[in-house]
Short mmCIF file of C-alpha atoms in Angstrom, two decimals:
data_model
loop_
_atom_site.label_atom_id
_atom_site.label_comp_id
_atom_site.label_asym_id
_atom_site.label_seq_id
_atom_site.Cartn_x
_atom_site.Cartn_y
_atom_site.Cartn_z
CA UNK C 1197 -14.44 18.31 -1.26
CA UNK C 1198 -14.99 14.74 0.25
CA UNK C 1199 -15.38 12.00 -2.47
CA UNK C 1200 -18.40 9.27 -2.70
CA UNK C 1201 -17.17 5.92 -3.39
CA UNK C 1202 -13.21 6.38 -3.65
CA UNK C 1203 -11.17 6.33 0.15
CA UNK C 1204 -7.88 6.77 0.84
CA UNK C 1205 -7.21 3.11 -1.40
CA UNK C 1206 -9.48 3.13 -4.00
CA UNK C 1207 -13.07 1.21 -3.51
CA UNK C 1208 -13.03 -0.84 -1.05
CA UNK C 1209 -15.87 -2.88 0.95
CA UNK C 1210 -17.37 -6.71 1.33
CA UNK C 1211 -18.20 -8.53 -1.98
CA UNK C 1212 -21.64 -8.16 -2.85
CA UNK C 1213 -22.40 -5.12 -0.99
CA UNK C 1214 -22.60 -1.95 -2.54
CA UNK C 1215 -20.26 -0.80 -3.89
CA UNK C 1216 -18.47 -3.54 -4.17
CA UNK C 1217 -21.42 -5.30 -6.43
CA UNK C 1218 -20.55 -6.38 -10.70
CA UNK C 1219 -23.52 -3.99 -11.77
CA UNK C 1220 -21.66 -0.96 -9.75
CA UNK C 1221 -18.46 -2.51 -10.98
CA UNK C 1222 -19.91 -2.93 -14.55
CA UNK C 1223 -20.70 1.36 -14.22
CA UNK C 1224 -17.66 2.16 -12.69
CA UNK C 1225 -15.72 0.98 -15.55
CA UNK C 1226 -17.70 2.54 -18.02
CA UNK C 1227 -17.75 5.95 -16.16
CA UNK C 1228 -14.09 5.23 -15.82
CA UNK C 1229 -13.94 4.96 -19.49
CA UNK C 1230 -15.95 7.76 -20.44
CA UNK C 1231 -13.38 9.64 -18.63
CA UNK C 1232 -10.39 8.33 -20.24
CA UNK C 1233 -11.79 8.91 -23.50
CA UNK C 1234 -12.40 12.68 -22.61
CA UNK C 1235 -9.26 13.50 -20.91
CA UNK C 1236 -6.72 11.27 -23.50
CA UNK C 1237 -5.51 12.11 -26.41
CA UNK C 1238 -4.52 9.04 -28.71
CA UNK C 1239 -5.41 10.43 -32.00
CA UNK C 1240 -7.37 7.75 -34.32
CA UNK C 1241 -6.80 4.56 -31.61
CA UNK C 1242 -8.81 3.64 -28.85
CA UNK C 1243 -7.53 4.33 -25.02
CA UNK C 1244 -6.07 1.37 -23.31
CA UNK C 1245 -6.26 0.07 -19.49
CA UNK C 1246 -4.55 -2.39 -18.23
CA UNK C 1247 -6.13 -4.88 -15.78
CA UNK C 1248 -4.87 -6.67 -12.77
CA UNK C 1249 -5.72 -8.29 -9.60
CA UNK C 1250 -4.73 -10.56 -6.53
CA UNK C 1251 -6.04 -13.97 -5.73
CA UNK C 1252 -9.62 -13.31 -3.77
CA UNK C 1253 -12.10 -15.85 -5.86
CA UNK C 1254 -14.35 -12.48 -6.30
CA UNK C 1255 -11.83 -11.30 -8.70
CA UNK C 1256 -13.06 -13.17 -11.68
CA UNK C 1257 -16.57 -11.44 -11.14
CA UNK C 1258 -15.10 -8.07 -10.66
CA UNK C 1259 -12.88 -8.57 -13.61
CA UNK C 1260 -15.47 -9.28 -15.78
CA UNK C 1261 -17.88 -6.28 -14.87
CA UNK C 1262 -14.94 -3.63 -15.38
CA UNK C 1263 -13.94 -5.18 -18.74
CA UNK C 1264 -17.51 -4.98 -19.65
CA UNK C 1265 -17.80 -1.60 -18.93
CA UNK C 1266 -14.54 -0.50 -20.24
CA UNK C 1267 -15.59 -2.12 -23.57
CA UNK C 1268 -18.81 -0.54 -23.82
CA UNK C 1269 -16.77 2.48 -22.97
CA UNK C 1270 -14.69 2.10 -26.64
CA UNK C 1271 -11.93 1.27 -24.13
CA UNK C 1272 -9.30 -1.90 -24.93
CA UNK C 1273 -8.85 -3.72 -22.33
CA UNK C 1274 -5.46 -5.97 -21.18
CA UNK C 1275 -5.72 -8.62 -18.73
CA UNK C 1276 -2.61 -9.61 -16.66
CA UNK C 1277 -4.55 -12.36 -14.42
CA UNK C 1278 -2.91 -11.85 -10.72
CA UNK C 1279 0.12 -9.41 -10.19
CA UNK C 1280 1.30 -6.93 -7.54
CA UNK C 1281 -0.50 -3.70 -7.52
CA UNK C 1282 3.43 -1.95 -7.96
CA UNK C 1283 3.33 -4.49 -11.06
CA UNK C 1284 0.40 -3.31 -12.53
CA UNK C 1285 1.87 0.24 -11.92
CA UNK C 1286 5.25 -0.55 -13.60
CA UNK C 1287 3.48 -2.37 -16.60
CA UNK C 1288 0.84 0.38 -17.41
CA UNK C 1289 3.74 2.69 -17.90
CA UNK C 1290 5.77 0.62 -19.66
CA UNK C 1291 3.14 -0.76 -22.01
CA UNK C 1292 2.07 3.19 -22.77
CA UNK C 1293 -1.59 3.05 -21.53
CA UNK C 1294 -3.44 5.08 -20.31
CA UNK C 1295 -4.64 3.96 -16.74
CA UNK C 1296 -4.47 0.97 -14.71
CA UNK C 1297 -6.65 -0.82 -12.85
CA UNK C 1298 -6.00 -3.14 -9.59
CA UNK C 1299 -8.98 -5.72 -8.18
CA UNK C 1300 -7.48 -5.81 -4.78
CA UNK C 1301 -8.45 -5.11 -1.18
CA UNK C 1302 -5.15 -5.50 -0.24
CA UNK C 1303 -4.50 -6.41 2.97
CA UNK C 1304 -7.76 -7.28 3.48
CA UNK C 1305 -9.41 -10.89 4.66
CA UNK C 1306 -10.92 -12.37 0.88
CA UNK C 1307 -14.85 -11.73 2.29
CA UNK C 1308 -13.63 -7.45 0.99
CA UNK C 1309 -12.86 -6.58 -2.83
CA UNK C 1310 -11.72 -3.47 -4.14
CA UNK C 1311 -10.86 -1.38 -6.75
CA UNK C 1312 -8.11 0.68 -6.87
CA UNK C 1313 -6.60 2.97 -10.41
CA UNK C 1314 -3.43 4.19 -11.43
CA UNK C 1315 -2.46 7.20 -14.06
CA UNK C 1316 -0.45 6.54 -17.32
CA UNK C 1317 2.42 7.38 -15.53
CA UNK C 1318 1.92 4.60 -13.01
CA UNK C 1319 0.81 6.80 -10.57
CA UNK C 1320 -2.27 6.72 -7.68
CA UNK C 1321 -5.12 8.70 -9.83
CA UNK C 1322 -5.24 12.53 -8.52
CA UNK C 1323 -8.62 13.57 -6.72
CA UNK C 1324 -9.92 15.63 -9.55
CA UNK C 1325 -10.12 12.77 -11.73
CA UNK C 1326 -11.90 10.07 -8.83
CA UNK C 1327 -14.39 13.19 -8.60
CA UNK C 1328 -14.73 13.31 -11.98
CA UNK C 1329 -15.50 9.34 -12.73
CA UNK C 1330 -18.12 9.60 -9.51
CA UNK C 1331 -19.69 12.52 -11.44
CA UNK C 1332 -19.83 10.13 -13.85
CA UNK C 1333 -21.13 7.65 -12.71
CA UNK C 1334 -23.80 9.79 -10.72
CA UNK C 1335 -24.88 11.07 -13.78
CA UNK C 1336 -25.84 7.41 -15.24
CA UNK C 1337 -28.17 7.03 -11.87
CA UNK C 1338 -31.25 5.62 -13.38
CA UNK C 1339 -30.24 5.71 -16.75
CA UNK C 1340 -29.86 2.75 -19.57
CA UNK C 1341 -26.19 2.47 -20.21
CA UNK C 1342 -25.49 4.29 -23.68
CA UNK C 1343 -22.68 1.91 -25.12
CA UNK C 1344 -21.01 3.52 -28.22
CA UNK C 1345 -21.24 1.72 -31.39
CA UNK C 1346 -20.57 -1.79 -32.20
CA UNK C 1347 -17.38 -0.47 -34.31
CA UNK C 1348 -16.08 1.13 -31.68
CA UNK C 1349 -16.01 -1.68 -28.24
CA UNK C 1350 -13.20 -1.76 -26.86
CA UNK C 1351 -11.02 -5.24 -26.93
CA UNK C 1352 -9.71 -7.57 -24.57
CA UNK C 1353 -6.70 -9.48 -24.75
CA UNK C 1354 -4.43 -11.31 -22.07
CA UNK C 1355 -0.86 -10.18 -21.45
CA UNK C 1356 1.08 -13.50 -21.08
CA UNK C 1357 4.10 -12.43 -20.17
CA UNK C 1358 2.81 -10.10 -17.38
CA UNK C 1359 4.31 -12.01 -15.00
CA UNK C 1360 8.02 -12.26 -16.47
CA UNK C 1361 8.30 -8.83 -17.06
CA UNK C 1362 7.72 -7.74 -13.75
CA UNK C 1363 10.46 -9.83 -12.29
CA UNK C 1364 12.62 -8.23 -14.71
CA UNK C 1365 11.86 -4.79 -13.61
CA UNK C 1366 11.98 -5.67 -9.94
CA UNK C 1367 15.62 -7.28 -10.76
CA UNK C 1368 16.40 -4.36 -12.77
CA UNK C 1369 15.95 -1.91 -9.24
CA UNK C 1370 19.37 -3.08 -8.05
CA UNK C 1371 22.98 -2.87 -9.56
CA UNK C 1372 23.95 -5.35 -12.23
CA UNK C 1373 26.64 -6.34 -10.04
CA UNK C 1374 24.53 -7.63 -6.73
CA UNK C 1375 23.52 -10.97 -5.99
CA UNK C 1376 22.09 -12.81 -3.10
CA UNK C 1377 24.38 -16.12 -3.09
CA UNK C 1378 25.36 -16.90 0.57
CA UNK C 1379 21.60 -15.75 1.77
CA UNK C 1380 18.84 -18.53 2.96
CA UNK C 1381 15.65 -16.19 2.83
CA UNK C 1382 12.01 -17.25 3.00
CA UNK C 1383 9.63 -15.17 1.50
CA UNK C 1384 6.09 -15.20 2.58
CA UNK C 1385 3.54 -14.20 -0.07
CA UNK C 1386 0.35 -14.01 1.85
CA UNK C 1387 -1.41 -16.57 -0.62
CA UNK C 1388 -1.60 -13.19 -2.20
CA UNK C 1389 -0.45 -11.73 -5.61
CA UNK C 1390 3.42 -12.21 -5.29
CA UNK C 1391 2.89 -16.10 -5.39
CA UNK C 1392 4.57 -16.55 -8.17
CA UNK C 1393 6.95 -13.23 -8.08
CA UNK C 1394 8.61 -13.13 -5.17
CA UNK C 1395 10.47 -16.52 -4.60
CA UNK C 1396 11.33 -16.38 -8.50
CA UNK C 1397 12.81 -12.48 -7.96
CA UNK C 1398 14.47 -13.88 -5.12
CA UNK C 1399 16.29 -17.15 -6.89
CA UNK C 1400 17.77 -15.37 -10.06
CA UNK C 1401 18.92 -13.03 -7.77
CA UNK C 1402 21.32 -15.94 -6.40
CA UNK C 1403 19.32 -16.51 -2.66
CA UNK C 1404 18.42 -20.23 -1.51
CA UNK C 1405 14.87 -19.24 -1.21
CA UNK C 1406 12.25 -21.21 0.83
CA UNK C 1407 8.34 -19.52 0.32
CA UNK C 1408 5.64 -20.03 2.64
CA UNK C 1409 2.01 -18.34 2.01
CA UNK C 1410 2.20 -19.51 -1.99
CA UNK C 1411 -0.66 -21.45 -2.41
CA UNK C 1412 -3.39 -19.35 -2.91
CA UNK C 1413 -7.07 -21.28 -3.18
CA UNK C 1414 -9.10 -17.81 -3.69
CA UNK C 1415 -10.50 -17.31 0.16
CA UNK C 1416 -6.86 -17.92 2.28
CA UNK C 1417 -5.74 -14.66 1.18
CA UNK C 1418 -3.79 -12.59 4.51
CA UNK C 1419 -5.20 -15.51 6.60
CA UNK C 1420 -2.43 -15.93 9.31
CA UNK C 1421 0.12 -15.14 6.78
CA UNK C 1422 1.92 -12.01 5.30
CA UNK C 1423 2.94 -8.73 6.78
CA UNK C 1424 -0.10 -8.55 9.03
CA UNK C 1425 0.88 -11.88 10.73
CA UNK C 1426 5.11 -11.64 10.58
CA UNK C 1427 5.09 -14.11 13.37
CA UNK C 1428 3.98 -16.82 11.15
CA UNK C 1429 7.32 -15.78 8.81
CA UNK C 1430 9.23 -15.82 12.20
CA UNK C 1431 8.51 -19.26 12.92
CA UNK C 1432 10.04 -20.37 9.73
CA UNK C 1433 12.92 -18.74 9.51
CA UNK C 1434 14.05 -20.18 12.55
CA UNK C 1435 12.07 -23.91 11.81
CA UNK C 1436 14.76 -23.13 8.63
CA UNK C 1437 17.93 -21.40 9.63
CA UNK C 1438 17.73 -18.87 7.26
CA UNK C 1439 19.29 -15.50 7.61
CA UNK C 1440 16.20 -13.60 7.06
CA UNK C 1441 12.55 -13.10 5.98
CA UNK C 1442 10.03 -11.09 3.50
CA UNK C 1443 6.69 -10.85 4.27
CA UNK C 1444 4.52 -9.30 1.81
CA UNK C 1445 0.56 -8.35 1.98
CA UNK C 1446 -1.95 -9.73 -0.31
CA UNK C 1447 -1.49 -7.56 -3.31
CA UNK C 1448 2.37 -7.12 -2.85
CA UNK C 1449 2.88 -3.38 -2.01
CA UNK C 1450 3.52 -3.56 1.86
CA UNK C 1451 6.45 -5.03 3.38
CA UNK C 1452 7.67 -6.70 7.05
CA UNK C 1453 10.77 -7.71 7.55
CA UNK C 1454 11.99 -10.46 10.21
CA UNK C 1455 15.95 -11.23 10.83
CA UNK C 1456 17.51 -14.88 12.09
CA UNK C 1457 15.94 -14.25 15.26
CA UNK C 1458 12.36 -14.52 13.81
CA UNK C 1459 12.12 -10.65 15.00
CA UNK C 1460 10.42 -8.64 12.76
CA UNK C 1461 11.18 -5.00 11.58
CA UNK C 1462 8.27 -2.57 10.60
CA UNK C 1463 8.24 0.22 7.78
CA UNK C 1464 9.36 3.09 9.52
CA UNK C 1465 13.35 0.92 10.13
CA UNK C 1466 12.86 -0.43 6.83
CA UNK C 1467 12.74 2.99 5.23
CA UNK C 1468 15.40 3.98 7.88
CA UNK C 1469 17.80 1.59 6.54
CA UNK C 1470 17.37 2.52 3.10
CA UNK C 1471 18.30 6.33 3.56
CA UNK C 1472 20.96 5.76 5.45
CA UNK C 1473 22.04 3.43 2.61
CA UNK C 1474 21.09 6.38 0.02
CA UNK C 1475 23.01 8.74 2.34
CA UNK C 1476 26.60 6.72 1.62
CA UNK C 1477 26.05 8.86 -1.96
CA UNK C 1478 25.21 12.11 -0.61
CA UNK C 1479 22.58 14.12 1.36
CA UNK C 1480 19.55 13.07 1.18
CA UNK C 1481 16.86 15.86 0.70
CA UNK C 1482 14.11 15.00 2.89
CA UNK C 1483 11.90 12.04 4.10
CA UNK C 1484 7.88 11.98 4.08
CA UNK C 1485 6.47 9.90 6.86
CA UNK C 1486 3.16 9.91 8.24
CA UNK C 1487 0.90 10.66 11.71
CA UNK C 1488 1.77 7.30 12.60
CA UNK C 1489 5.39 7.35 12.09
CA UNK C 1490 7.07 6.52 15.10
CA UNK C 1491 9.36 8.77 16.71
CA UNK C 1492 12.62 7.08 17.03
CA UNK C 1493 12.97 7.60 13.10
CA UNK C 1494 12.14 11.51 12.87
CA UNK C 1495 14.88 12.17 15.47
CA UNK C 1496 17.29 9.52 13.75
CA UNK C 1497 16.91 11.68 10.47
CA UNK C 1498 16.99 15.26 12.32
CA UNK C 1499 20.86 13.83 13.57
CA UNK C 1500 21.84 12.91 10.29
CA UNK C 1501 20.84 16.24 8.68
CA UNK C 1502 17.41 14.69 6.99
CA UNK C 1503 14.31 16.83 6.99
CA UNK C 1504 11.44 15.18 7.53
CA UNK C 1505 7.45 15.79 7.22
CA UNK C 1506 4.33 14.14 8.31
CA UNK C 1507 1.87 13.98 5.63
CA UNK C 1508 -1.83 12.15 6.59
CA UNK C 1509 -2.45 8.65 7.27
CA UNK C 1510 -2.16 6.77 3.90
CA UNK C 1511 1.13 6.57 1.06
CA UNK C 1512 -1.41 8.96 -1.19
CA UNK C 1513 -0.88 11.65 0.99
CA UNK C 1514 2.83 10.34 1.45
CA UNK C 1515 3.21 10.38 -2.07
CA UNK C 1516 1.13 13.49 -2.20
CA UNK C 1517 3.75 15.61 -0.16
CA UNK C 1518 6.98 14.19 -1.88
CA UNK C 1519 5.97 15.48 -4.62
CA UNK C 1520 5.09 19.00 -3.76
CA UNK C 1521 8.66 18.55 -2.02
CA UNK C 1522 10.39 17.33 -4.70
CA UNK C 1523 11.68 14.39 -2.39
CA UNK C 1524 12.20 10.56 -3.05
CA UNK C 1525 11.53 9.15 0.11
CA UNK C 1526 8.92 8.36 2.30
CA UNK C 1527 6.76 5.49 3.72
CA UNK C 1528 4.27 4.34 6.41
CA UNK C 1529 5.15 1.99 9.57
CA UNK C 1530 2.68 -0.21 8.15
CA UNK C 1531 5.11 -1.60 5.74
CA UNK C 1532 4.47 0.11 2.54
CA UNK C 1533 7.38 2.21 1.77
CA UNK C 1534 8.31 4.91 -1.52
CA UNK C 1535 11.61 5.00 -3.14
CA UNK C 1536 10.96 7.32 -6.03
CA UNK C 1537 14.78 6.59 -7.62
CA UNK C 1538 13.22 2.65 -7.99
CA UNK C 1539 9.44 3.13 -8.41
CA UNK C 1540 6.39 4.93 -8.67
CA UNK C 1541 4.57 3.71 -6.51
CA UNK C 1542 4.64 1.41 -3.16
CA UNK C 1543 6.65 -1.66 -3.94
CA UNK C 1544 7.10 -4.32 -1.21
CA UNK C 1545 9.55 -6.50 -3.23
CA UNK C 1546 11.19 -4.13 -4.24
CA UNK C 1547 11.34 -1.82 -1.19
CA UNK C 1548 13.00 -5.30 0.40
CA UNK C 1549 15.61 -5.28 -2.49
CA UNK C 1550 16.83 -2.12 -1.48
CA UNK C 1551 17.19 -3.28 2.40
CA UNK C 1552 19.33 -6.55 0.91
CA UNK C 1553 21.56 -3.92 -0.98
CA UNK C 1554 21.88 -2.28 2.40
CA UNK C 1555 22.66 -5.47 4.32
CA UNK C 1556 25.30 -6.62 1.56
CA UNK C 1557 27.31 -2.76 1.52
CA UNK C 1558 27.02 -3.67 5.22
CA UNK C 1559 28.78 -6.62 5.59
CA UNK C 1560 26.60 -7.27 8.80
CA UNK C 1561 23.32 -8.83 9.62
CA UNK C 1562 19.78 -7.73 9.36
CA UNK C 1563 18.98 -7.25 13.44
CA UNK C 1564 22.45 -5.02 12.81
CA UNK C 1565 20.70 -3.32 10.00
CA UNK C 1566 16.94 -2.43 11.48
CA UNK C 1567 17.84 -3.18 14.86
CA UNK C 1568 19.92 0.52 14.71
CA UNK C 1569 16.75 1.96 14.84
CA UNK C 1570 14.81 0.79 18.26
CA UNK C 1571 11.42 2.25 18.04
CA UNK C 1572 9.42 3.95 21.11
CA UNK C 1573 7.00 1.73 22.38
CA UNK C 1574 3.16 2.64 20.82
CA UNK C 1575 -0.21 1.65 22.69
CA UNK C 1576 -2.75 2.12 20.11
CA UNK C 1577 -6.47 1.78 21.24
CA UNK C 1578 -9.61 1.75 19.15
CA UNK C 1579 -12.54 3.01 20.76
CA UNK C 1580 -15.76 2.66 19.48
CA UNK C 1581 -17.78 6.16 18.56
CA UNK C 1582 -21.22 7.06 16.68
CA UNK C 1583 -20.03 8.26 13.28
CA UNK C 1584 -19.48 11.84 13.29
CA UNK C 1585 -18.34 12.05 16.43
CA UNK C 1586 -15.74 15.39 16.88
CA UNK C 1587 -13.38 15.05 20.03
CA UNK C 1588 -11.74 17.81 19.23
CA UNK C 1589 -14.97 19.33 19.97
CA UNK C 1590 -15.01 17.68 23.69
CA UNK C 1591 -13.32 19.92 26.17
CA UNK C 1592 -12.72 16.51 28.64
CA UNK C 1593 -10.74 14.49 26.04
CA UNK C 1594 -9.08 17.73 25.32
CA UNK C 1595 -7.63 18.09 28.86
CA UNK C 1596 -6.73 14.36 29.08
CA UNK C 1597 -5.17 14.76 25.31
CA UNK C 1598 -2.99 17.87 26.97
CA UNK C 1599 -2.01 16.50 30.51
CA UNK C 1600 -0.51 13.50 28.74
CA UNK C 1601 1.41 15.39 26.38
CA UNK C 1602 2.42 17.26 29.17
CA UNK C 1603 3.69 14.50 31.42
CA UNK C 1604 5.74 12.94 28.50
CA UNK C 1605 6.96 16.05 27.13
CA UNK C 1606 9.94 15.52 24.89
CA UNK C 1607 9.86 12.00 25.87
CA UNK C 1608 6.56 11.03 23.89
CA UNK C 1609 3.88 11.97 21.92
CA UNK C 1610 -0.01 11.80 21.54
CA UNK C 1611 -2.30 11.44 18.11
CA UNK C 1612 -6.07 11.11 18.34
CA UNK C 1613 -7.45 10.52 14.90
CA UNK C 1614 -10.68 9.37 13.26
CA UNK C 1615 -10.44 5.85 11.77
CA UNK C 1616 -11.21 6.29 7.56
CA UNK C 1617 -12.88 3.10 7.28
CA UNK C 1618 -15.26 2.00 10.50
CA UNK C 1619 -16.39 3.94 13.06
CA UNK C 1620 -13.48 3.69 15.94
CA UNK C 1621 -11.56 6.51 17.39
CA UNK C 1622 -7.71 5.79 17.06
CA UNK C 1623 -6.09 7.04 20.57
CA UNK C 1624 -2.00 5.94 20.13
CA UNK C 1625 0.34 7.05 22.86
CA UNK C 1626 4.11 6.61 22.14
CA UNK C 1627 6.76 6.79 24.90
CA UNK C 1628 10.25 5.99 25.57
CA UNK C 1629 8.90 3.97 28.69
CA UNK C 1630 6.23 1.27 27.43
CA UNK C 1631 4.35 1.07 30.66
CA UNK C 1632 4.04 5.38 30.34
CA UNK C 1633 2.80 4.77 26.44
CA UNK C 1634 -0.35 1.94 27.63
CA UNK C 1635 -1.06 4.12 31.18
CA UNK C 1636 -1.34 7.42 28.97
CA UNK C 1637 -2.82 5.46 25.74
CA UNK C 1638 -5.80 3.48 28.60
CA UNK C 1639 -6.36 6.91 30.31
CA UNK C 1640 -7.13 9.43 26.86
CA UNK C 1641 -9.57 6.35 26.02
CA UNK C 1642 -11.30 6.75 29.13
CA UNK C 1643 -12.40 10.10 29.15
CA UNK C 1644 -13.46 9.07 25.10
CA UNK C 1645 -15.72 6.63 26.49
CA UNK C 1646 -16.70 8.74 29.37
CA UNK C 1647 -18.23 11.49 26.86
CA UNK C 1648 -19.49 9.29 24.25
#
C-alpha cells in the first residue's frame, strides 16, 4: 500500500507548496501527536518529541507549525535549534522520548523543506505508523482542529546543550585510545547542520582542522558545497596541504570523502573500507547495499567471504533489510552509510570516524585506503517520461535493456528504474570499460525516447 504525503525521506517538496505549507505542517504535527498519544504508553505524563532541524530560513516557520500542533496534541515539545538528523536520532533515544522530528530536506537546495520522523529508539518511523498519521490527518480534512484541554497542551522548552552532547556521542563511536594528532583535515559542512559539529568533533579528537561551508545565512545551504559538490572540498585540501577531507550534506547524514590529491571517494569505498576494517576482528556477516551499488564492491565482498544484498534505492530499505538479516552493515554510493555497532541510523560524521580508525590501524594514506576499491565506471542518464510511464511494459526498451546486458555479460550491468521524486526514467549502465558503460547507457535511452 503506497503512502500519501511520506516518500522514501519523509515529506519533502518546495516551501510554500503543499505539503510543505505551516497549516499542513501545523496538522501534521497534531495528527502526529494524536498518534503518539494512542500508540505510547507513559502512564500519568504527557508523550515527548524532540525537535530538530538544519539551517534553511523556512525552518523557523516549519518549527513553529509542528510545535503548535504537537501542543494542541497534549504533546511536550523539545527544541534543539539546528543539529544533524543522526543527532536528533541519538538524542531522542537518549533523552527517552518518544519520537523525533527532523525539519530538513537534506541535500536539497534551501527553496525545498521537509519533514522527516524517527521512533523512540532512534529509528526511521515503520510504514504502518506514516499510514497511520496520514489516516490521521485525512480524517481532520475539513474539520476544526479539536485541541484537548487547556490542562493538558503540551510544553515547549529548548535543549541547550543539544549541541555538546552530540559531539560527545560522536567522540564516544571510536576507542578511548584514538586520536587524530599528526592529521590536517578540512571538513566541509555544506552551510548545513554540522556547522558547528563537525570541526569541533574533529579538534578534540587531536586533528588541525580547517572548515569550509560553516557559515550558514539560511538560503546557501548545499550551494556549491558539501558532498554533492566534493570538488569544492578538493580544491582546499590541496589550496591547504592537508592529508584529507569530509564533506558532509546539509543535514549531516551523507558523507564524501576526498584524499591529498583532492580525489574524492564515494559511499560504496567508504563502506568498503570500514568492513574490511571490521573484518581485522572476525567475519563479518553480511553487507546491505542498494540497486545503485556499484559493482566493484559486491565482488570485493564475495572474495573476502562477505554476503551481500541489494535492498531498494534509499537507506530505509537498506536499513529495512539489515534488519530482517540481522546484519550491521550497509550503505548507499550516495554517501550515506549504516554501521549498526556505532549508530542507528545514517551518520556522516560518524561514518567518517570509522574510515580515520581505518586509516590510523593502517598506517597508510587515504587514496591507499579507498583507492583499494576502483569502482566500474557508471553512465547514468535521466530521461524525461509522462508519469506513469511502465518500460517494463515496452517490448523495444526491453530488447535494448537485454542486448546490452548481453554484450557486457559478466563485465557489466544494467538498472532501469523509475525516479521517486520527478518524473525521469533513471537508465545507468556500469562497465569495466567507461566508453562500453556511456555507448550502452546513450543507446537504452534511445529506444526510451523512441517509445515515449
Amino acid at each position: 500500500m503506497s503512502r500519501q504525503y511520506f516518500g522514501t525521506d519523509g515529506i519533502r517538496g518546495r516551501v510554500g507548496q503543499y505539503p510543505i505549507t505551516p497549516d499542513f505542517v501545523l496538522r501534521l504535527g497534531y495528527a502526529a501527536g494524536r498518534v503518539l498519544v494512542g500508540r505510547s504508553d507513559t502512564g500519568d505524563h504527557r508523550p515527548g518529541v524532540l525537535i530538530g532541524k538544519d539551517t534553511r530560513n523556512s525552518g523557523y516557520m516549519l518549527e513553529a507549525a509542528l510545535e503548535a500542533g504537537f501542543s494542541a496534541a497534549g504533546v511536550d515539545v523539545c527544541l534543539t535549534g539546528p543539529l544533524p538528523t543522526p543527532g536528533i536520532a541519538y538524542l531522542t533515544r537518549a533523552l527517552r522520548l518518544q519520537a523525533g522530528v527532523v525539519i530538513s530536506a537534506s541535500h536539497n537546495l534551501f527553496e525545498d523543506n521537509g519533514i522527516k520522523f524517527f521512533s523512540a529508539d532512534g529509528k526511521k518511523l515503520p510504514d504502518d505508523v506514516e499510514r497511520a498519521i496520514e489516516a490521521a490527518i485525512n480524517e481532520m480534512d475539513g474539520k476544526p482542529m479539536q485541541t484537548v484541554s487547556p490542562r493538558d497542551l503540551g510544553r515547549a522548552r529548548r535543549i541547550d546543550d543539544a549541541a555538546g552532547r552530540y559531539i560527545e556521542f560522536c567522540k564516544s563511536t571510536v576507542p578511548a585510545s584514538f586520536d587524530l594528532r599528526g592529521l590536517k583535515i578540512v571538513v566541509d559542512c555544506a552551510h548545513g547542520a554540522a556547522y558547528h559539529i563537525a570541526a569541533e568533533v574533529l579538534h578534540e579528537l587531536g586533528a588541525d582542522v580547517v572548515a569550509i561551508g560553516n557559515a550558514p545565512d539560511g538560503e546557501n545551504i548545499n550551494a556549491g558545497v558539501g558532498a554533492l559538490h566534493p570538488e569544492s572540498l578538493g580544491r582546499k585540501v590541496v589550496e591547504v596541504g592537508a592529508d584529507l577531507g569530509i564533506a558532509l550534506d546539509g543535514d549531516a547524514d551523507r558523507l564524501i570523502m576526498v584524499d591529498a590529491q583532492g580525489q574524492a571517494y564515494d559511499g560504496d569505498q567508504v563502506l568498503y573500507a570500514i568492513v574490511r576494517d571490521r573484518l581485522r576482528n572476525g567475519p563479518v556477516a553480511g553487507v546491505v547495499g542498494t540497486l545503485m551499488t556499484n559493482m566493484a564492491l559486491e565482488q570485493a565482498l564475495a572474495a573476502a567471504n562477505v554476503p551481500f544484498k541489494r535492498a531498494r534505492v534509499g537507506d530505509r530499505y537498506v536499513m529495512e533489510m539489515l534488519t530482517a538479516e540481522g546484519w550491521l552493515y550497509g550503505g548507499e554510493n550516495s554517501g550515506h552509510i549504516l554501521a549498526l555497532d556505532c549508530h542507528t541510523t545514517g551518520d556522516g560524521l560518524v561514518s567518517a570516524l570509522q574510515v580515520l580508525v581505518a586509516l590510523k590501524r593502517s598506517g597508510g594514506t587515504l587514496a591507499a585506503l579507498l583507492g583499494a576499491l576502483p569502482l566500474y565506471p557508471q553512465t547514468l542518464i535521466n530521461v524525461p517520461v509522462s508519469p506513469g510511464f511502465d518500460w517494463q511494459q515496452q517490448s523495444a526498451v526491453n530488447n535494448a535493456v537485454a542486448e546490452a546486458g548481453s554484450r557486457l555479460g559478466n563485465c557489466g550491468r544494467v538498472l532501469l528504474r523509475p525516479s521517486g521524486t520527478e518524473p525521469v526514467l533513471r537508465v545507468m549502465v556500469e562497465a569495466k570499460d567507461a566508453s562500453a558503460s556511456r555507448r550502452e547507457a546513450e543507446t537504452i535511452a534511445a529506444a526510451v525516447r523512441a517509445v515515449i
